[in-house]
Amino acid sequence: MSTEATERLPLLGLSLQELRDVVTSLGMPAYTGGQVAKWLYERRVRSIDEMTNLSKANREKLSARYTIGCMAPADSQHSVDGTVKYLFPTHDGHYVETVYIPDGDRATLCVSCQVGCKMNCLFCQTGKQGFHGHLSAADILNQIYSLPEADSLTNIVYMGQGEPMDNIDNVLQSLRVLTSSDCCGWSPRRITVSSVGMRRHLERFLNESDCHVAISMHSAIAEQRAQLMPAERGMPIKEVVELLRKYDFAHQRRLSFEYIVFGGLNDSEAHARAIVRLLRGMDCRINLIRFHTIPGTILRGASEDKMLWLRDYLTHHGLYTTIRASRGEDIMAACGLLSTQRQEQEHEQQ
């Protein structure tokens, strides 16, 4: 990346009011901010020179201090099932992986919010990479903006690399831009944000956004969840559920719990009963997820019969439960497999 490019600030990720502030600071009328927003979020231009209803002088003023902030993917891998995994550069020279999942008339994009992750969950390849930094709002939105299939997207999930609540300011900024009618105009009902349950930041997210929320549970027994997810020690699932009970999920906003099923570990009737006790009476759904083996762990996936049994048990006890289809496992794009460790090591060696 050139020195000039790094010195200029990205317009991508700025709200309408922030764009108005930018143009007025450069001596342009405030309405020019609205013109920039349309070029940026409706037409997804690649350069400021494409904003042809701005005068040449104003385009030059803007270009001297700012850039669009979009960057094409550096690489892609295609799965036999149609899933595509993209490698996106970030503005500070790192990389993240993003997964495009077409499914009939739906197309979901799984975006990342951090380079690596601090949570260090036992079953997740991203956590084993370590933490290398937060993504800016521009970096988060670039995964959508510069996606070759962007026009086909119907849903966005913040379930890629990183813990969204650990990067709450930039995640919320990206969501404001995505859902604002003045910017991207996405319905919050088409966006889901995941979390291990960082209580204070999760509460802020619930108050400042109407997007769906998905909680990574994986065990309803505190001691076992702490072994799988060190975050349980500071963010007990019981306290997370107590917080969530204060909010209304009976209407359009949806609450779900993610549960990777490990063979012989969290798939017994005792574990099923613990889930029922923890979530009894909540308006929520449970997504059962098949475990995808990663290096350096003795964990194994549950049998298909056990997956079906657990789904039926929880459904019978009043918890709407589904088994999530695995996608992109052959290109390491399935749940828990994302990692840019190799690219980060190469970056550090340069």
Short mmCIF file of N, CA, C and O in Angstrom, two decimals, residues 14 63 71-72 86 149 176 190 205 215 247-248 273 334:
data_model
loop_
_atom_site.label_atom_id
_atom_site.label_comp_id
_atom_site.label_asym_id
_atom_site.label_seq_id
_atom_site.Cartn_x
_atom_site.Cartn_y
_atom_site.Cartn_z
N LEU A 14 -18.27 6.30 7.34
CA LEU A 14 -18.77 7.56 7.90
C LEU A 14 -20.26 7.68 7.66
O LEU A 14 -20.78 7.33 6.61
N SER A 63 -10.15 14.54 -2.44
CA SER A 63 -9.14 13.53 -2.71
C SER A 63 -7.81 13.82 -2.02
O SER A 63 -7.03 12.90 -1.74
N MET A 71 -11.02 -1.78 -0.69
CA MET A 71 -9.89 -2.58 -1.15
C MET A 71 -10.40 -3.94 -1.59
O MET A 71 -11.13 -4.61 -0.86
N ALA A 72 -10.03 -4.33 -2.79
CA ALA A 72 -10.48 -5.61 -3.34
C ALA A 72 -9.88 -6.77 -2.56
O ALA A 72 -8.81 -6.64 -1.95
N TYR A 86 -13.13 -15.29 1.06
CA TYR A 86 -12.29 -14.19 0.57
C TYR A 86 -11.29 -13.77 1.64
O TYR A 86 -11.59 -13.78 2.84
N GLU A 149 -19.93 -10.38 -5.03
CA GLU A 149 -21.36 -10.76 -5.04
C GLU A 149 -22.22 -9.83 -4.19
O GLU A 149 -23.33 -10.20 -3.78
N ARG A 176 -24.59 1.19 12.24
CA ARG A 176 -25.34 2.43 12.00
C ARG A 176 -25.32 2.78 10.51
O ARG A 176 -26.34 3.18 9.95
N ARG A 190 -32.10 -8.25 8.97
CA ARG A 190 -31.30 -9.08 8.06
C ARG A 190 -29.85 -9.18 8.54
O ARG A 190 -29.00 -9.70 7.81
N PHE A 205 -24.88 -2.86 23.01
CA PHE A 205 -25.35 -3.29 21.69
C PHE A 205 -26.87 -3.45 21.67
O PHE A 205 -27.54 -2.99 20.74
N ILE A 215 -25.81 -15.78 20.76
CA ILE A 215 -24.89 -15.99 21.87
C ILE A 215 -24.20 -17.35 21.72
O ILE A 215 -24.86 -18.38 21.55
N TYR A 247 -34.91 -8.03 27.82
CA TYR A 247 -35.22 -7.48 26.50
C TYR A 247 -36.31 -8.29 25.82
O TYR A 247 -36.52 -9.46 26.12
N ASP A 248 -36.98 -7.62 24.89
CA ASP A 248 -38.11 -8.23 24.19
C ASP A 248 -37.64 -8.89 22.89
O ASP A 248 -37.21 -8.21 21.97
N ARG A 273 -30.80 -31.24 29.67
CA ARG A 273 -31.63 -30.72 30.77
C ARG A 273 -31.10 -29.38 31.26
O ARG A 273 -31.88 -28.48 31.62
N ALA A 334 -15.83 -23.16 7.23
CA ALA A 334 -16.95 -23.47 8.12
C ALA A 334 -16.72 -22.88 9.50
O ALA A 334 -15.64 -22.34 9.81
#
